[in-house]
Short mmCIF file of C-alpha atoms and ligand atoms in Angstrom, two decimals:
data_model
loop_
_atom_site.label_atom_id
_atom_site.label_comp_id
_atom_site.label_asym_id
_atom_site.label_seq_id
_atom_site.Cartn_x
_atom_site.Cartn_y
_atom_site.Cartn_z
CA MET A 30 93.89 82.74 114.46
CA GLY A 31 96.82 84.39 112.27
CA LYS A 32 99.37 82.60 110.10
CA LYS A 33 102.04 80.71 111.41
CA VAL A 34 105.43 82.29 111.48
CA ILE A 35 108.53 81.51 109.19
CA LEU A 36 111.89 82.75 109.22
CA SER A 37 115.11 81.95 107.62
CA GLY A 38 118.17 83.10 105.90
CA ILE A 39 121.45 82.66 103.86
CA GLN A 40 124.88 84.26 104.49
CA ALA A 41 125.87 86.93 101.98
CA THR A 42 129.07 84.63 100.98
CA GLY A 43 129.35 84.47 97.01
CA ASN A 44 127.47 82.76 94.70
CA LEU A 45 124.18 80.58 95.68
CA THR A 46 124.47 76.96 94.72
CA LEU A 47 121.77 74.36 93.62
CA GLY A 48 122.28 72.78 97.17
CA ASN A 49 121.45 76.66 98.85
CA TYR A 50 118.23 76.25 95.98
CA LEU A 51 117.12 72.99 96.78
CA GLY A 52 118.05 72.38 100.04
CA ALA A 53 116.52 75.87 101.50
CA ILE A 54 114.95 78.32 98.80
CA ASN A 55 112.71 75.82 96.66
CA ASN A 56 111.38 75.47 99.92
CA TRP A 57 110.66 79.37 100.96
CA LYS A 58 108.93 79.77 97.72
CA LYS A 59 106.42 77.11 98.44
CA MET A 60 105.47 78.45 101.88
CA GLN A 61 104.87 81.99 100.93
CA GLU A 62 100.64 81.62 100.55
CA ASP A 63 100.14 79.71 103.71
CA TYR A 64 102.48 81.25 105.97
CA GLN A 65 103.73 84.83 106.96
CA CYS A 66 107.21 84.65 105.58
CA ASN A 67 110.29 86.23 107.03
CA TYR A 68 113.30 85.99 104.62
CA MET A 69 116.45 87.71 105.55
CA ILE A 70 120.29 87.85 104.04
CA ALA A 71 122.20 87.16 107.28
CA ASP A 72 125.05 89.68 106.59
CA LEU A 73 126.20 90.17 110.21
CA HIS A 74 126.92 86.45 110.43
CA THR A 75 129.01 86.78 106.89
CA LEU A 76 131.36 89.02 109.11
CA THR A 77 132.48 85.82 110.75
CA ILE A 78 134.99 84.90 107.80
CA ARG A 79 137.08 87.88 106.25
CA ASN A 80 135.56 89.99 103.38
CA ASN A 81 136.47 92.38 100.92
CA PRO A 82 134.04 95.04 101.96
CA GLU A 83 133.26 96.05 98.26
CA ASP A 84 132.79 92.27 97.85
CA LEU A 85 130.22 91.80 100.73
CA ARG A 86 127.95 94.60 99.68
CA LYS A 87 128.06 93.29 95.95
CA ASN A 88 127.24 89.51 97.22
CA THR A 89 124.15 91.19 99.35
CA LEU A 90 122.42 93.05 96.90
CA GLU A 91 123.12 89.88 94.36
CA LEU A 92 121.88 87.63 96.82
CA LEU A 93 118.40 90.12 97.27
CA ALA A 94 118.12 89.90 93.58
CA LEU A 95 118.29 86.27 93.72
CA TYR A 96 115.78 85.69 96.09
CA VAL A 97 113.51 87.50 93.91
CA SER A 98 114.47 85.71 90.95
CA ALA A 99 113.80 82.39 92.35
CA GLY A 100 110.30 83.31 93.47
CA ILE A 101 110.03 85.02 96.94
CA ASP A 102 107.86 87.92 96.31
CA PRO A 103 108.29 90.84 97.94
CA GLU A 104 104.51 91.21 97.99
CA LYS A 105 103.69 88.41 99.77
CA SER A 106 107.06 87.75 101.93
CA ASN A 107 109.06 90.29 104.06
CA ILE A 108 112.62 90.40 102.83
CA PHE A 109 115.29 92.09 104.70
CA LEU A 110 119.32 92.57 105.63
CA GLN A 111 119.49 91.50 108.86
CA SER A 112 121.98 94.29 109.79
CA HIS A 113 118.82 96.65 108.91
CA VAL A 114 117.33 95.32 112.16
CA PRO A 115 119.44 96.57 115.36
CA ALA A 116 117.25 93.80 117.36
CA HIS A 117 119.14 90.81 115.85
CA ALA A 118 122.69 92.29 117.46
CA GLU A 119 120.89 93.36 120.71
CA LEU A 120 119.07 90.24 121.34
CA ALA A 121 122.37 88.12 120.47
CA TRP A 122 123.94 89.72 123.21
CA VAL A 123 121.76 89.15 125.74
CA LEU A 124 121.68 85.37 124.69
CA ASN A 125 124.99 85.22 124.82
CA CYS A 126 124.77 85.10 128.63
CA TYR A 127 122.03 82.40 128.21
CA THR A 128 124.03 80.14 126.12
CA TYR A 129 127.33 77.65 127.37
CA MET A 130 130.04 77.70 126.46
CA GLY A 131 130.15 73.97 126.19
CA GLU A 132 126.96 73.79 124.30
CA LEU A 133 128.56 76.16 121.58
CA SER A 134 131.92 73.77 121.42
CA ARG A 135 129.66 70.67 120.56
CA MET A 136 128.95 72.48 117.36
CA THR A 137 129.84 70.82 114.24
CA GLN A 138 129.55 73.83 112.11
CA PHE A 139 132.19 76.25 114.16
CA LYS A 140 134.35 72.71 114.07
CA ASP A 141 134.16 72.91 110.36
CA LYS A 142 134.72 76.16 109.63
CA SER A 143 137.57 76.62 112.28
CA ALA A 144 139.72 73.84 110.51
CA LYS A 145 138.63 75.78 107.13
CA HIS A 146 139.99 79.22 108.49
CA ALA A 147 142.21 78.27 111.24
CA ASP A 148 144.10 81.89 110.74
CA ASN A 149 140.75 83.23 111.92
CA ILE A 150 139.28 81.48 114.54
CA ASN A 151 137.20 84.79 115.89
CA SER A 152 134.24 84.66 118.70
CA GLY A 153 131.91 85.91 115.96
CA LEU A 154 132.52 82.25 114.64
CA PHE A 155 132.64 80.82 118.05
CA THR A 156 128.71 82.59 118.95
CA TYR A 157 127.64 82.61 115.74
CA PRO A 158 124.71 80.08 116.24
CA VAL A 159 123.24 82.82 119.49
CA LEU A 160 122.87 84.94 116.68
CA MET A 161 120.97 82.44 114.72
CA ALA A 162 118.58 81.85 117.44
CA SER A 163 118.51 85.50 117.84
CA ASP A 164 116.95 86.08 114.26
CA ILE A 165 114.40 83.24 114.70
CA LEU A 166 113.09 83.79 118.00
CA LEU A 167 112.76 87.72 117.65
CA TYR A 168 109.91 86.95 115.19
CA GLN A 169 108.24 84.45 117.08
CA ALA A 170 108.76 81.69 114.37
CA ASP A 171 106.80 78.55 113.92
CA LEU A 172 108.77 76.93 111.72
CA VAL A 173 112.62 77.36 110.22
CA PRO A 174 113.14 76.01 106.80
CA VAL A 175 116.65 75.44 106.61
CA GLY A 176 118.94 72.39 104.87
CA GLU A 177 119.95 69.22 106.94
CA ASP A 178 123.00 70.75 107.81
CA GLN A 179 121.26 73.78 109.98
CA LYS A 180 119.45 71.11 112.40
CA GLN A 181 122.28 71.17 115.09
CA HIS A 182 121.89 74.85 115.30
CA LEU A 183 118.09 74.57 115.51
CA GLU A 184 118.26 72.22 118.20
CA LEU A 185 120.40 74.78 120.14
CA THR A 186 118.11 77.75 119.46
CA ARG A 187 115.20 75.26 120.60
CA ASP A 188 117.33 74.80 124.11
CA ILE A 189 118.21 78.87 124.72
CA ALA A 190 114.44 79.52 124.13
CA ASN A 191 113.60 76.81 126.83
CA ARG A 192 116.02 77.95 129.49
CA PHE A 193 114.93 81.56 128.97
CA ASN A 194 111.24 80.58 129.12
CA ALA A 195 111.67 78.51 132.42
CA ILE A 196 113.71 81.46 133.98
CA TYR A 197 111.25 84.38 132.85
CA GLY A 198 107.88 82.82 131.78
CA GLU A 199 106.68 82.23 127.83
CA THR A 200 108.33 84.58 126.15
CA PHE A 201 109.70 82.82 123.11
CA LYS A 202 107.83 80.65 120.62
CA ILE A 203 109.48 77.16 120.57
CA PRO A 204 110.22 76.82 116.67
CA ASP A 205 110.62 73.36 114.60
CA GLY A 206 112.82 72.91 111.68
CA TYR A 207 111.32 72.41 108.19
CA ILE A 208 113.92 70.08 106.73
CA GLN A 209 112.46 68.34 104.14
CA GLY A 210 112.74 67.23 100.37
CA VAL A 211 114.95 64.44 98.79
CA ALA A 212 117.74 67.38 98.57
CA ALA A 213 118.04 68.81 101.76
CA ARG A 214 121.90 67.63 101.61
CA VAL A 215 123.22 68.08 98.03
CA MET A 216 126.61 66.79 97.47
CA GLY A 217 129.71 67.98 95.70
CA LEU A 218 129.85 66.90 92.24
CA GLN A 219 133.44 66.10 93.01
CA GLU A 220 133.89 64.92 96.77
CA PRO A 221 130.28 63.46 97.47
CA LYS A 222 130.89 62.60 100.52
CA SER A 223 130.73 66.53 101.75
CA LYS A 224 128.02 68.98 100.79
CA MET A 225 127.96 71.43 98.23
CA SER A 226 129.35 74.44 99.43
CA LYS A 227 129.37 78.11 98.29
CA SER A 228 132.51 78.75 99.53
CA SER A 229 133.98 75.65 98.62
CA THR A 230 137.30 75.72 96.69
CA ILE A 231 137.56 72.74 94.50
CA PRO A 232 136.77 73.03 90.81
CA ASN A 233 133.70 71.75 89.20
CA ASP A 234 132.45 71.01 92.88
CA ALA A 235 129.16 73.17 93.10
CA ILE A 236 126.87 74.32 90.71
CA PHE A 237 125.91 77.82 90.90
CA LEU A 238 122.37 79.49 90.07
CA LYS A 239 124.42 81.59 87.68
CA ASP A 240 126.44 79.44 85.80
CA GLU A 241 125.98 79.08 82.28
CA PRO A 242 123.71 76.26 80.45
CA ASP A 243 127.44 74.81 78.89
CA VAL A 244 129.00 75.17 82.40
CA ILE A 245 126.42 73.33 83.99
CA LEU A 246 126.65 70.42 81.50
CA LYS A 247 130.13 70.30 82.06
CA LYS A 248 130.62 70.04 85.33
CA PHE A 249 127.92 67.36 85.79
CA LYS A 250 129.53 65.83 82.51
CA LYS A 251 132.88 65.76 85.16
CA SER A 252 131.36 64.78 88.50
CA VAL A 253 132.62 62.21 90.05
CA THR A 254 131.07 58.43 89.72
CA ASP A 255 132.15 54.86 90.02
CA SER A 256 132.76 52.04 87.89
CA GLU A 257 129.27 49.89 87.78
CA ASN A 258 127.54 51.83 85.01
CA VAL A 259 124.26 51.20 87.04
CA VAL A 260 121.82 54.28 87.99
CA ARG A 261 121.37 52.69 91.17
CA PHE A 262 120.33 54.67 94.63
CA ASP A 263 123.38 53.59 97.33
CA THR A 264 124.70 56.58 99.00
CA GLU A 265 127.29 54.01 101.09
CA ASN A 266 128.85 52.64 97.30
CA LYS A 267 127.66 55.08 95.28
CA PRO A 268 127.71 58.61 96.76
CA GLY A 269 128.43 60.81 93.12
CA ILE A 270 125.13 58.77 91.55
CA SER A 271 123.15 58.87 94.49
CA ASN A 272 123.64 62.42 94.49
CA LEU A 273 122.80 62.93 90.93
CA MET A 274 119.70 60.92 91.61
CA SER A 275 118.31 62.75 94.57
CA ILE A 276 118.99 65.99 92.49
CA TYR A 277 117.11 64.86 89.15
CA SER A 278 114.20 63.67 91.45
CA ALA A 279 113.88 67.01 93.60
CA ILE A 280 113.61 68.99 90.23
CA THR A 281 111.42 66.44 88.38
CA GLY A 282 109.80 64.85 91.33
CA LYS A 283 110.23 61.53 90.18
CA SER A 284 110.72 58.67 92.45
CA LYS A 285 114.44 56.98 92.87
CA GLU A 286 112.58 53.55 91.32
CA ASP A 287 111.29 55.79 88.34
CA ILE A 288 114.57 56.94 87.83
CA GLU A 289 116.36 53.70 88.12
CA LYS A 290 114.02 51.92 85.41
CA GLU A 291 114.34 55.34 83.29
CA PHE A 292 118.36 54.25 82.76
CA GLU A 293 118.40 50.99 82.97
CA GLY A 294 120.63 49.80 80.32
CA LYS A 295 121.89 52.89 79.76
CA GLY A 296 125.19 54.31 80.77
CA TYR A 297 126.32 57.10 83.20
CA GLY A 298 127.12 59.27 80.10
CA ASP A 299 122.97 59.44 79.14
CA PHE A 300 121.80 60.00 83.11
CA LYS A 301 124.53 62.99 83.65
CA THR A 302 122.94 64.36 80.30
CA ALA A 303 119.73 64.07 81.89
CA VAL A 304 120.39 65.79 84.82
CA ALA A 305 122.28 68.43 83.42
CA GLU A 306 119.41 69.61 81.28
CA CYS A 307 116.82 69.49 83.82
CA VAL A 308 118.86 71.70 85.94
CA ILE A 309 119.50 73.81 82.95
CA SER A 310 115.58 74.07 82.54
CA GLU A 311 114.81 74.55 86.25
CA LEU A 312 117.31 77.61 86.21
CA ARG A 313 116.83 79.31 82.79
CA PRO A 314 113.49 81.43 84.07
CA LEU A 315 115.72 82.52 87.55
CA GLN A 316 118.29 83.42 85.27
CA GLU A 317 116.45 85.62 83.06
CA LYS A 318 115.05 87.45 86.01
CA TYR A 319 118.21 87.91 87.88
CA LYS A 320 119.83 89.74 84.36
CA GLU A 321 116.89 92.04 84.75
CA LEU A 322 116.75 92.45 88.66
CA ILE A 323 120.42 93.29 89.11
CA GLN A 324 120.23 96.41 86.34
CA ASN A 325 117.38 97.68 88.72
CA PRO A 326 119.00 99.22 91.53
CA ASP A 327 116.30 100.98 93.18
CA TYR A 328 113.75 98.21 93.01
CA LEU A 329 116.04 96.16 95.17
CA GLU A 330 116.79 99.17 97.54
CA LYS A 331 113.06 99.60 97.42
CA ILE A 332 112.53 95.98 98.82
CA TYR A 333 115.15 95.89 101.52
CA ARG A 334 114.12 99.45 102.49
CA ASP A 335 110.44 98.09 102.95
CA GLY A 336 111.81 94.81 104.59
CA ALA A 337 113.35 96.74 107.17
CA ARG A 338 110.56 98.43 108.24
CA LYS A 339 108.26 95.78 108.68
CA ALA A 340 111.00 93.27 110.48
CA THR A 341 112.05 96.32 112.92
CA ALA A 342 108.68 96.45 114.04
CA ILE A 343 107.97 92.94 114.90
CA SER A 344 111.72 92.85 116.27
CA GLU A 345 111.28 95.48 118.77
CA ASN A 346 108.29 93.94 120.07
CA THR A 347 110.17 90.77 121.40
CA LEU A 348 113.19 92.61 122.38
CA ARG A 349 111.35 95.18 124.46
CA ASP A 350 109.65 91.87 126.42
CA VAL A 351 113.30 90.47 126.99
CA TYR A 352 114.73 93.62 128.53
CA GLN A 353 111.43 94.01 130.61
CA LYS A 354 111.54 90.68 131.86
CA ILE A 355 115.29 90.54 132.15
CA GLY A 356 115.49 93.79 134.45
CA LEU A 357 116.42 96.54 132.25
CA VAL A 358 115.07 99.56 133.11
CA SER A 359 112.82 100.94 130.04
P1 ATP B 416 129.02 78.70 102.88
O1 ATP B 416 129.99 77.56 102.13
O2 ATP B 416 129.47 80.10 103.09
O3 ATP B 416 129.00 78.19 104.38
P2 ATP B 416 126.53 77.14 102.68
O4 ATP B 416 126.60 76.93 100.75
O5 ATP B 416 126.51 76.19 103.33
O6 ATP B 416 127.82 78.67 102.45
P3 ATP B 416 124.80 78.69 103.91
O7 ATP B 416 124.53 80.32 103.51
O8 ATP B 416 125.30 78.15 105.04
O9 ATP B 416 125.25 77.97 102.38
O10 ATP B 416 123.15 78.02 103.53
C1 ATP B 416 122.04 78.54 103.54
C2 ATP B 416 120.96 77.60 103.36
O11 ATP B 416 121.27 76.62 102.28
C3 ATP B 416 120.65 76.84 104.61
O12 ATP B 416 119.36 76.37 104.74
C4 ATP B 416 121.59 75.52 104.48
O13 ATP B 416 120.87 74.49 105.31
C5 ATP B 416 121.00 75.37 102.82
N1 ATP B 416 122.34 74.63 102.26
C6 ATP B 416 123.30 75.03 102.21
N2 ATP B 416 124.14 74.07 101.06
C7 ATP B 416 123.55 73.16 100.98
C8 ATP B 416 123.24 71.41 100.44
N3 ATP B 416 124.49 71.15 100.04
N4 ATP B 416 122.14 70.86 100.50
C9 ATP B 416 121.04 71.53 101.06
N5 ATP B 416 120.84 72.46 101.94
C10 ATP B 416 121.86 73.38 101.73
N1 LTN B 417 123.45 80.23 109.75
C1 LTN B 417 122.53 79.66 108.37
C2 LTN B 417 122.13 80.96 107.89
C3 LTN B 417 120.98 81.90 109.22
C4 LTN B 417 119.97 81.21 109.17
C5 LTN B 417 119.39 82.29 110.31
C6 LTN B 417 118.93 80.16 108.80
C7 LTN B 417 121.51 82.62 109.88
N2 LTN B 417 120.46 83.07 110.74
C8 LTN B 417 117.93 81.95 110.66
C9 LTN B 417 117.58 79.93 109.29
C10 LTN B 417 117.60 80.87 110.07
C11 LTN B 417 123.29 78.73 107.47
O1 LTN B 417 122.46 78.37 106.38
N3 LTN B 417 124.25 78.97 107.33
#
């Protein structure tokens, strides 16, 4: 039996955060040895909000460099840009015709993003999950490693695939989510009740992977806590401290109980510094590699060209099967 297949992606909006790293990329890295991995940059999804074209191009290449700096190895994993592989947009059109308005209306990401971009509630934002389903189903993915916030989109993907298979016979593999780790949902440092997000406009709320060490330290020092001054895990009453504990635990591998013991009798100041220091040293090698890679556009181009070739070959097989089954003349 061949290796199981993985597919995941991240939109090319701005800088990656510690949330993207701990919730997604860090898991991607671990899966490269045992799975056939496909990691894309969801540049078509990025169009659902307005972008400056030059920024989009720049963000896309920076994101590619960050994937590789974070340990995604182009020799082991297939790395590509979604827009370079035509089958994604093509299958999305077909699957739009097998997805109900009611289903899409229930998506919480759509509701959140509509509230955030009230002046641009476009139909792409509404059908965003159908394009995501196409990304996954084209590769017959077994597993989709994402953060907690994408769970609802994965459930919709499974519903669409089951519906299609029920009408036309076995066409799509039904994918499972892979939502793992203590940091599947990293919260904002200023607003620890909402997720850390790369498009956040709240100052000091997100740690960006490219933040300098002194900036990281400053952001953790300023992070919102509570007045108890006891390091104890309690997401309801102590969301700030609990979030810092999850970050610390994800990086050091220590359990919540160990962390509580380690900081018994110590104040928040010491704890915040320890969290900042572990994040700084976790990110140091990534940042050094990034500085090198971003100077080497030829190498980045080679990665996405090779990736597009491989991804096109895989995805066209599935698309051809779908077109044939639904009755399009070949
Ligand atoms: P945006 O602010 O542009 O919506 P985002 O930070 O939510 O971006 P996405 O591109 O939507 O990032 O997500 C990329 C991956 O990172 C997904 O797998 C998502 O689940 C994961 N992710 C995003 N934010 C977090 C978070 N705070 N904690 C854990 N995982 C996260
Ligand atoms: N919607 C995802 C990004 C994404 C994705 C995918 C993730 C687009 N296509 C396919 C997994 C599989 C997000 O994280 N916002």
